PDB file of C-alpha atoms and ligand atoms in Angstrom:
ATOM      1  CA  MET R   1      18.880 -10.140  57.246  1.00 40.00           C
ATOM      2  CA  PRO R   2      20.106 -13.707  56.789  1.00 43.00           C
ATOM      3  CA  GLY R   3      17.492 -16.363  57.358  1.00 43.00           C
ATOM      4  CA  VAL R   4      14.564 -13.969  57.190  1.00 46.00           C
ATOM      5  CA  ALA R   5      12.287 -14.238  54.187  1.00 47.00           C
ATOM      6  CA  ILE R   6      11.302 -10.876  52.837  1.00 48.00           C
ATOM      7  CA  ALA R   7       7.974 -10.758  51.056  1.00 48.00           C
ATOM      8  CA  VAL R   8       8.294  -8.864  47.786  1.00 46.00           C
ATOM      9  CA  GLU R   9       5.064  -7.161  46.918  1.00 45.00           C
ATOM     10  CA  ARG R  10       4.122  -7.645  43.290  1.00 43.00           C
ATOM     11  CA  PRO R  11       1.429  -5.660  41.512  1.00 46.00           C
ATOM     12  CA  SER R  12      -1.712  -7.770  41.612  1.00 57.00           C
ATOM     13  CA  LYS R  13      -3.248  -8.860  38.336  1.00 77.00           C
ATOM     14  CA  THR R  14      -6.002  -6.471  37.328  1.00 91.00           C
ATOM     15  CA  ALA R  15      -9.540  -7.747  37.623  1.00 93.00           C
ATOM     16  CA  ASN R  16     -10.206  -7.503  33.898  1.00 94.00           C
ATOM     17  CA  VAL R  17      -7.121  -9.585  33.023  1.00 97.00           C
ATOM     18  CA  ALA R  18      -8.077 -12.209  35.622  1.00 97.00           C
ATOM     19  CA  ALA R  19     -11.650 -12.307  34.271  1.00 97.00           C
ATOM     20  CA  ALA R  20     -10.446 -12.699  30.678  1.00 98.00           C
ATOM     21  CA  GLU R  21      -8.099 -15.525  31.695  1.00 98.00           C
ATOM     22  CA  GLU R  22     -10.877 -17.249  33.624  1.00 98.00           C
ATOM     23  CA  LEU R  23     -13.188 -17.096  30.635  1.00 98.00           C
ATOM     24  CA  LEU R  24     -10.490 -18.420  28.292  1.00 98.00           C
ATOM     25  CA  VAL R  25      -9.688 -21.317  30.621  1.00 98.00           C
ATOM     26  CA  TRP R  26     -13.408 -22.129  30.893  1.00 98.00           C
ATOM     27  CA  ALA R  27     -13.766 -21.968  27.101  1.00 98.00           C
ATOM     28  CA  ALA R  28     -10.851 -24.359  26.582  1.00 98.00           C
ATOM     29  CA  ARG R  29     -12.078 -26.783  29.259  1.00 98.00           C
ATOM     30  CA  THR R  30     -15.608 -26.747  27.936  1.00 98.00           C
ATOM     31  CA  TYR R  31     -15.101 -26.756  24.185  1.00 98.00           C
ATOM     32  CA  ALA R  32     -11.562 -27.845  23.181  1.00 98.00           C
ATOM     33  CA  PRO R  33     -10.717 -28.987  20.569  1.00 98.00           C
ATOM     34  CA  ARG R  34     -13.812 -27.459  18.953  1.00 98.00           C
ATOM     35  CA  VAL R  35     -13.080 -23.862  19.963  1.00 98.00           C
ATOM     36  CA  LEU R  36     -11.689 -21.281  17.545  1.00 98.00           C
ATOM     37  CA  PHE R  37     -10.260 -17.814  18.194  1.00 98.00           C
ATOM     38  CA  THR R  38     -10.162 -15.520  15.166  1.00 98.00           C
ATOM     39  CA  THR R  39      -8.075 -12.366  15.116  1.00 98.00           C
ATOM     40  CA  ALA R  40      -7.560  -9.546  12.642  1.00 96.00           C
ATOM     41  CA  PHE R  41      -4.384  -8.531  14.524  1.00 97.00           C
ATOM     42  CA  GLY R  42      -5.703  -5.392  16.182  1.00 95.00           C
ATOM     43  CA  ALA R  43      -4.100  -4.657  19.546  1.00 97.00           C
ATOM     44  CA  ALA R  44      -6.873  -6.521  21.408  1.00 97.00           C
ATOM     45  CA  GLY R  45      -6.449  -9.557  19.165  1.00 98.00           C
ATOM     46  CA  CYS R  46      -2.694  -9.550  19.768  1.00 98.00           C
ATOM     47  CA  ALA R  47      -3.348  -9.395  23.528  1.00 98.00           C
ATOM     48  CA  LEU R  48      -5.608 -12.453  23.255  1.00 98.00           C
ATOM     49  CA  VAL R  49      -3.001 -14.383  21.254  1.00 98.00           C
ATOM     50  CA  ALA R  50      -0.577 -13.653  24.112  1.00 98.00           C
ATOM     51  CA  LEU R  51      -3.078 -14.689  26.804  1.00 98.00           C
ATOM     52  CA  ILE R  52      -3.988 -17.947  25.044  1.00 98.00           C
ATOM     53  CA  ALA R  53      -0.327 -18.798  24.393  1.00 98.00           C
ATOM     54  CA  ASP R  54       0.867 -17.880  27.886  1.00 97.00           C
ATOM     55  CA  LEU R  55      -1.865 -20.053  29.427  1.00 98.00           C
ATOM     56  CA  ARG R  56      -0.988 -22.839  26.936  1.00 98.00           C
ATOM     57  CA  LEU R  57      -4.641 -23.317  26.146  1.00 98.00           C
ATOM     58  CA  PRO R  58      -5.684 -25.803  23.411  1.00 98.00           C
ATOM     59  CA  ILE R  59      -7.546 -23.147  21.453  1.00 98.00           C
ATOM     60  CA  ASP R  60      -7.311 -23.079  17.654  1.00 98.00           C
ATOM     61  CA  ILE R  61      -6.221 -19.645  16.352  1.00 98.00           C
ATOM     62  CA  ALA R  62      -6.947 -18.363  12.839  1.00 98.00           C
ATOM     63  CA  THR R  63      -7.284 -15.191  10.800  1.00 98.00           C
ATOM     64  CA  LEU R  64      -9.464 -14.278   7.847  1.00 98.00           C
ATOM     65  CA  ASP R  65      -6.949 -13.625   5.092  1.00 98.00           C
ATOM     66  CA  THR R  66      -8.947 -11.634   2.572  1.00 98.00           C
ATOM     67  CA  GLY R  67      -5.892 -11.265   0.340  1.00 98.00           C
ATOM     68  CA  LEU R  68      -6.172  -7.521   0.906  1.00 98.00           C
ATOM     69  CA  LEU R  69      -4.406  -7.101   4.229  1.00 98.00           C
ATOM     70  CA  PHE R  70      -1.616  -4.590   4.847  1.00 97.00           C
ATOM     71  CA  PRO R  71       1.964  -5.890   4.427  1.00 98.00           C
ATOM     72  CA  GLU R  72       2.448  -4.831   8.073  1.00 98.00           C
ATOM     73  CA  THR R  73      -0.391  -7.174   9.074  1.00 98.00           C
ATOM     74  CA  TYR R  74       1.187 -10.162   7.324  1.00 98.00           C
ATOM     75  CA  ALA R  75       4.512  -9.317   9.040  1.00 98.00           C
ATOM     76  CA  LEU R  76       2.819  -9.057  12.465  1.00 98.00           C
ATOM     77  CA  TRP R  77       1.117 -12.424  11.886  1.00 98.00           C
ATOM     78  CA  ARG R  78       4.527 -14.117  11.458  1.00 98.00           C
ATOM     79  CA  ARG R  79       6.001 -12.164  14.385  1.00 98.00           C
ATOM     80  CA  LEU R  80       3.274 -13.318  16.775  1.00 98.00           C
ATOM     81  CA  GLU R  81       3.706 -16.932  15.671  1.00 98.00           C
ATOM     82  CA  ALA R  82       7.456 -16.752  16.276  1.00 98.00           C
ATOM     83  CA  ARG R  83       7.143 -14.926  19.600  1.00 98.00           C
ATOM     84  CA  TYR R  84       4.498 -17.226  21.106  1.00 98.00           C
ATOM     85  CA  GLY R  85       5.254 -20.510  19.319  1.00 98.00           C
ATOM     86  CA  VAL R  86       1.717 -20.789  17.984  1.00 98.00           C
ATOM     87  CA  THR R  87       0.272 -21.418  14.544  1.00 98.00           C
ATOM     88  CA  ILE R  88      -2.263 -18.882  13.349  1.00 98.00           C
ATOM     89  CA  ARG R  89      -4.111 -20.584  10.518  1.00 98.00           C
ATOM     90  CA  SER R  90      -5.371 -18.810   7.430  1.00 98.00           C
ATOM     91  CA  ILE R  91      -9.060 -18.843   6.508  1.00 98.00           C
ATOM     92  CA  THR R  92      -9.415 -17.837   2.881  1.00 98.00           C
ATOM     93  CA  PRO R  93     -12.328 -16.889   0.604  1.00 98.00           C
ATOM     94  CA  GLU R  94     -13.553 -19.157  -2.197  1.00 98.00           C
ATOM     95  CA  GLU R  95     -12.203 -16.766  -4.811  1.00 98.00           C
ATOM     96  CA  SER R  96      -8.906 -14.870  -4.972  1.00 98.00           C
ATOM     97  CA  VAL R  97      -9.099 -11.095  -5.408  1.00 98.00           C
ATOM     98  CA  THR R  98      -8.450 -11.573  -9.143  1.00 98.00           C
ATOM     99  CA  GLU R  99     -11.151 -14.249  -9.443  1.00 98.00           C
ATOM    100  CA  GLN R 100     -13.621 -12.066  -7.552  1.00 98.00           C
ATOM    101  CA  ALA R 101     -12.893  -9.210  -9.973  1.00 98.00           C
ATOM    102  CA  ALA R 102     -13.654 -11.524 -12.890  1.00 98.00           C
ATOM    103  CA  THR R 103     -16.926 -12.683 -11.281  1.00 97.00           C
ATOM    104  CA  HIS R 104     -18.229  -9.437  -9.772  1.00 98.00           C
ATOM    105  CA  GLY R 105     -16.207  -6.744 -11.485  1.00 97.00           C
ATOM    106  CA  PRO R 106     -13.097  -4.957 -10.225  1.00 97.00           C
ATOM    107  CA  ARG R 107     -12.894  -3.194  -6.843  1.00 95.00           C
ATOM    108  CA  LEU R 108     -16.128  -4.627  -5.507  1.00 97.00           C
ATOM    109  CA  TRP R 109     -15.379  -2.975  -2.151  1.00 95.00           C
ATOM    110  CA  GLU R 110     -16.017   0.436  -3.748  1.00 93.00           C
ATOM    111  CA  ARG R 111     -19.407  -0.486  -5.227  1.00 93.00           C
ATOM    112  CA  ALA R 112     -20.774  -3.077  -2.805  1.00 94.00           C
ATOM    113  CA  PRO R 113     -18.686  -3.328   0.381  1.00 94.00           C
ATOM    114  CA  ASP R 114     -21.316  -5.425   2.163  1.00 93.00           C
ATOM    115  CA  LEU R 115     -21.165  -8.037  -0.618  1.00 96.00           C
ATOM    116  CA  CYS R 116     -17.371  -7.899  -0.645  1.00 97.00           C
ATOM    117  CA  CYS R 117     -17.243  -8.498   3.137  1.00 96.00           C
ATOM    118  CA  GLU R 118     -19.836 -11.249   2.773  1.00 97.00           C
ATOM    119  CA  LEU R 119     -17.701 -13.042   0.155  1.00 98.00           C
ATOM    120  CA  ARG R 120     -14.288 -12.473   1.708  1.00 98.00           C
ATOM    121  CA  LYS R 121     -15.071 -12.640   5.434  1.00 97.00           C
ATOM    122  CA  VAL R 122     -18.551 -13.774   6.474  1.00 96.00           C
ATOM    123  CA  ARG R 123     -18.964 -16.853   4.250  1.00 97.00           C
ATOM    124  CA  PRO R 124     -15.422 -18.161   4.811  1.00 98.00           C
ATOM    125  CA  LEU R 125     -15.871 -17.781   8.571  1.00 98.00           C
ATOM    126  CA  ALA R 126     -19.295 -19.455   8.486  1.00 97.00           C
ATOM    127  CA  LYS R 127     -17.785 -22.408   6.598  1.00 98.00           C
ATOM    128  CA  GLU R 128     -14.931 -22.640   9.093  1.00 98.00           C
ATOM    129  CA  LEU R 129     -17.136 -22.340  12.187  1.00 98.00           C
ATOM    130  CA  ALA R 130     -19.268 -25.255  10.969  1.00 98.00           C
ATOM    131  CA  ARG R 131     -16.430 -27.434  12.362  1.00 97.00           C
ATOM    132  CA  PHE R 132     -16.506 -25.757  15.791  1.00 98.00           C
ATOM    133  CA  ASP R 133     -18.822 -25.397  18.790  1.00 98.00           C
ATOM    134  CA  ALA R 134     -17.426 -22.143  20.167  1.00 98.00           C
ATOM    135  CA  TRP R 135     -15.918 -18.979  18.715  1.00 98.00           C
ATOM    136  CA  ILE R 136     -13.702 -16.605  20.703  1.00 98.00           C
ATOM    137  CA  THR R 137     -13.432 -12.987  19.557  1.00 97.00           C
ATOM    138  CA  SER R 138     -11.554  -9.887  20.713  1.00 96.00           C
ATOM    139  CA  ILE R 139     -14.460  -7.443  20.437  1.00 95.00           C
ATOM    140  CA  ARG R 140     -14.867  -4.720  23.056  1.00 95.00           C
ATOM    141  CA  GLY R 141     -18.255  -3.377  24.048  1.00 93.00           C
ATOM    142  CA  ASP R 142     -17.280   0.278  23.562  1.00 90.00           C
ATOM    143  CA  GLU R 143     -16.352  -0.122  19.879  1.00 85.00           C
ATOM    144  CA  THR R 144     -19.709  -0.107  18.079  1.00 82.00           C
ATOM    145  CA  ARG R 145     -23.402  -0.354  18.859  1.00 84.00           C
ATOM    146  CA  ASP R 146     -23.512  -4.022  17.847  1.00 83.00           C
ATOM    147  CA  ARG R 147     -20.578  -4.840  20.081  1.00 89.00           C
ATOM    148  CA  GLY R 148     -22.068  -2.892  22.986  1.00 89.00           C
ATOM    149  CA  ALA R 149     -25.098  -5.168  22.820  1.00 89.00           C
ATOM    150  CA  ALA R 150     -22.998  -8.338  23.101  1.00 94.00           C
ATOM    151  CA  ALA R 151     -22.615 -10.555  26.195  1.00 96.00           C
ATOM    152  CA  PRO R 152     -19.392 -12.240  27.395  1.00 96.00           C
ATOM    153  CA  VAL R 153     -20.904 -15.622  26.457  1.00 98.00           C
ATOM    154  CA  GLU R 154     -23.800 -15.757  24.041  1.00 97.00           C
ATOM    155  CA  LYS R 155     -25.363 -17.927  21.383  1.00 97.00           C
ATOM    156  CA  ASP R 156     -24.504 -16.746  17.894  1.00 96.00           C
ATOM    157  CA  ALA R 157     -27.537 -17.876  15.954  1.00 93.00           C
ATOM    158  CA  ARG R 158     -26.107 -16.914  12.580  1.00 92.00           C
ATOM    159  CA  PHE R 159     -22.971 -19.027  12.866  1.00 96.00           C
ATOM    160  CA  GLY R 160     -24.567 -21.668  15.114  1.00 97.00           C
ATOM    161  CA  VAL R 161     -21.874 -21.509  17.805  1.00 98.00           C
ATOM    162  CA  VAL R 162     -21.372 -20.190  21.316  1.00 98.00           C
ATOM    163  CA  LYS R 163     -19.630 -16.830  20.987  1.00 97.00           C
ATOM    164  CA  ILE R 164     -17.173 -15.933  23.743  1.00 98.00           C
ATOM    165  CA  ASN R 165     -15.924 -12.348  24.157  1.00 98.00           C
ATOM    166  CA  PRO R 166     -13.264 -12.258  26.922  1.00 98.00           C
ATOM    167  CA  LEU R 167     -12.342  -8.580  26.361  1.00 97.00           C
ATOM    168  CA  LEU R 168     -15.890  -7.250  26.164  1.00 96.00           C
ATOM    169  CA  THR R 169     -15.533  -4.999  29.224  1.00 95.00           C
ATOM    170  CA  TRP R 170     -11.996  -3.852  28.443  1.00 96.00           C
ATOM    171  CA  THR R 171     -11.384  -0.296  27.282  1.00 94.00           C
ATOM    172  CA  ALA R 172      -8.828   0.659  24.654  1.00 93.00           C
ATOM    173  CA  GLU R 173      -6.609   1.835  27.512  1.00 94.00           C
ATOM    174  CA  ASP R 174      -6.917  -1.581  29.202  1.00 96.00           C
ATOM    175  CA  VAL R 175      -5.725  -3.220  25.981  1.00 96.00           C
ATOM    176  CA  TRP R 176      -2.784  -0.859  25.544  1.00 96.00           C
ATOM    177  CA  ARG R 177      -1.775  -1.230  29.188  1.00 96.00           C
ATOM    178  CA  TYR R 178      -1.747  -5.008  28.777  1.00 97.00           C
ATOM    179  CA  VAL R 179       0.306  -5.009  25.566  1.00 97.00           C
ATOM    180  CA  ARG R 180       2.768  -2.483  27.029  1.00 97.00           C
ATOM    181  CA  GLU R 181       3.241  -4.379  30.293  1.00 96.00           C
ATOM    182  CA  HIS R 182       3.646  -7.731  28.546  1.00 97.00           C
ATOM    183  CA  GLY R 183       5.643  -6.573  25.516  1.00 97.00           C
ATOM    184  CA  VAL R 184       3.042  -7.962  23.111  1.00 98.00           C
ATOM    185  CA  PRO R 185       3.886  -7.211  19.448  1.00 98.00           C
ATOM    186  CA  THR R 186       1.321  -4.966  17.753  1.00 98.00           C
ATOM    187  CA  SER R 187       0.990  -3.359  14.352  1.00 98.00           C
ATOM    188  CA  PRO R 188       3.303  -0.419  13.558  1.00 97.00           C
ATOM    189  CA  LEU R 189       0.313   1.081  11.753  1.00 96.00           C
ATOM    190  CA  HIS R 190      -1.253   2.095  15.083  1.00 95.00           C
ATOM    191  CA  ALA R 191       1.496   4.697  15.537  1.00 94.00           C
ATOM    192  CA  ARG R 192       0.738   6.014  12.050  1.00 93.00           C
ATOM    193  CA  GLY R 193      -2.869   6.910  12.831  1.00 91.00           C
ATOM    194  CA  PHE R 194      -4.642   3.590  12.289  1.00 89.00           C
ATOM    195  CA  PRO R 195      -6.377   2.621  15.565  1.00 87.00           C
ATOM    196  CA  SER R 196      -8.478   0.008  13.724  1.00 88.00           C
ATOM    197  CA  ILE R 197      -6.969  -1.974  10.853  1.00 92.00           C
ATOM    198  CA  GLY R 198      -8.728  -4.049   8.218  1.00 94.00           C
ATOM    199  CA  CYS R 199      -8.276  -4.453   4.467  1.00 96.00           C
ATOM    200  CA  VAL R 200      -6.099  -1.911   2.641  1.00 95.00           C
ATOM    201  CA  PRO R 201      -8.864  -0.483   0.405  1.00 94.00           C
ATOM    202  CA  CYS R 202     -11.253   0.090   3.321  1.00 93.00           C
ATOM    203  CA  THR R 203      -8.913   1.444   6.008  1.00 93.00           C
ATOM    204  CA  THR R 204      -7.704   5.038   6.299  1.00 89.00           C
ATOM    205  CA  PRO R 205      -5.913   6.882   9.103  1.00 87.00           C
ATOM    206  CA  VAL R 206      -7.976   8.628  11.758  1.00 87.00           C
ATOM    207  CA  ALA R 207      -7.521  12.272  12.738  1.00 83.00           C
ATOM    208  CA  GLN R 208      -7.106  13.423  16.344  1.00 83.00           C
ATOM    209  CA  GLY R 209     -10.485  13.373  18.085  1.00 83.00           C
ATOM    210  CA  GLU R 210     -12.216  11.198  15.478  1.00 84.00           C
ATOM    211  CA  ASP R 211     -13.977   7.968  16.420  1.00 81.00           C
ATOM    212  CA  PRO R 212     -11.288   5.234  16.428  1.00 78.00           C
ATOM    213  CA  ARG R 213     -13.272   3.269  13.838  1.00 75.00           C
ATOM    214  CA  ALA R 214     -13.923   6.288  11.592  1.00 79.00           C
ATOM    215  CA  GLY R 215     -11.155   5.128   9.270  1.00 77.00           C
ATOM    216  CA  ARG R 216     -12.976   1.901   8.414  1.00 80.00           C
ATOM    217  CA  TRP R 217     -15.185   2.176   5.286  1.00 73.00           C
ATOM    218  CA  ARG R 218     -14.796   5.948   5.403  1.00 76.00           C
ATOM    219  CA  GLY R 219     -17.645   7.752   3.666  1.00 74.00           C
ATOM    220  CA  VAL R 220     -19.882   4.678   3.726  1.00 76.00           C
ATOM    221  CA  ALA R 221     -22.663   4.008   6.254  1.00 71.00           C
ATOM    222  CA  LYS R 222     -21.000   0.782   7.382  1.00 74.00           C
ATOM    223  CA  THR R 223     -19.349   0.154  10.728  1.00 72.00           C
ATOM    224  CA  GLU R 224     -19.003  -3.634  10.762  1.00 74.00           C
ATOM    225  CA  CYS R 225     -17.751  -6.179   8.259  1.00 77.00           C
ATOM    226  CA  GLY R 226     -20.747  -8.277   9.239  1.00 74.00           C
ATOM    227  CA  LEU R 227     -19.051 -10.804  11.499  1.00 86.00           C
ATOM    228  CA  HIS R 228     -20.369  -9.184  14.682  1.00 84.00           C
ATOM    229  CA  ARG R 229     -23.558  -7.661  13.353  1.00 77.00           C
ATOM    230  CA  ARG R 230     -26.603  -8.388  15.479  1.00 73.00           C
ATOM    231  CA  PRO R 231     -29.829  -9.179  13.614  1.00 65.00           C
ATOM    232  CA  ALA R 232     -31.922  -6.744  15.672  1.00 56.00           C
ATOM    233  CA  LEU R 233     -29.561  -3.869  14.829  1.00 49.00           C
ATOM    234  CA  ALA R 234     -28.712  -4.874  11.282  1.00 44.00           C
ATOM    235  CA  ALA R 235     -31.345  -2.658   9.672  1.00 39.00           C
ATOM    236  CA  THR R 236     -29.787   0.505  11.092  1.00 35.00           C
ATOM    237  CA  ASN R 237     -26.187  -0.620  10.835  1.00 34.00           C
ATOM    238  CA  ALA R 238     -25.994  -2.093   7.358  1.00 29.00           C
TER     239      ALA R 238
HETATM  240  S1  SF4 W   1     -13.053  -4.743   4.357  1.00 51.18           S
HETATM  241 FE1  SF4 W   1     -13.261  -3.939   2.265  1.00 51.18          FE
HETATM  242  S2  SF4 W   1     -11.887  -5.118   0.943  1.00 51.18           S
HETATM  243 FE2  SF4 W   1     -12.079  -6.198   2.933  1.00 51.18          FE
HETATM  244  S3  SF4 W   1     -13.664  -7.700   2.559  1.00 51.18           S
HETATM  245 FE3  SF4 W   1     -14.704  -5.881   3.416  1.00 51.18          FE
HETATM  246  S4  SF4 W   1     -15.303  -4.581   1.649  1.00 51.18           S
HETATM  247 FE4  SF4 W   1     -13.840  -6.165   0.915  1.00 51.18          FE
END
């Protein structure tokens, strides 16, 4: 009818997306420019890159480039930068993979994965976070015991920053719904049986019905690289 405005009903934003956005906006207002988001390019991390970029928030974005990532991960990194017009910086270890082999022996991840993660992930991140006040992560509470014990905003005593976890209450289905609805690029490895993706030597596909993180450090009593390990649980989770 001419002259009559017709209200088009749009699907309302889900509560978990609104809550994540609110927390990101608060983090940027409170801590920018000393706030860093690190991603390993899992689906949740890709969703957060999209949220931060779409909201145009002044949040620094970086990844821990261990030098051992899948070629698909490096390709996704460039794809996200191009799609969202953001720079995702590289945080690198002191030693290259070759140098580490000379210092500690070859394939350290097979003999001492905790030390390998410490050298290639934990120490580089600790050095980087020394320049920041707040650290945003894409952990979800249902992933591991350590992550289930986290809070949306908490003090990370080990890295000396405020740790902010906007997706803590999201489920895997929440993440996949978001990336589907918003066309967020994700790793092609997910469709090949890799729900959780890390370094090539420590990531295997997961069979139907297995824990989604069962492919990480398969055969080793290790569920975390150490970045999100909580001191009180470390003794049983190391
Ligand atoms: S995930 Fe594996 S290869 Fe990567 S840093 Fe940890 S132990 Fe080393």
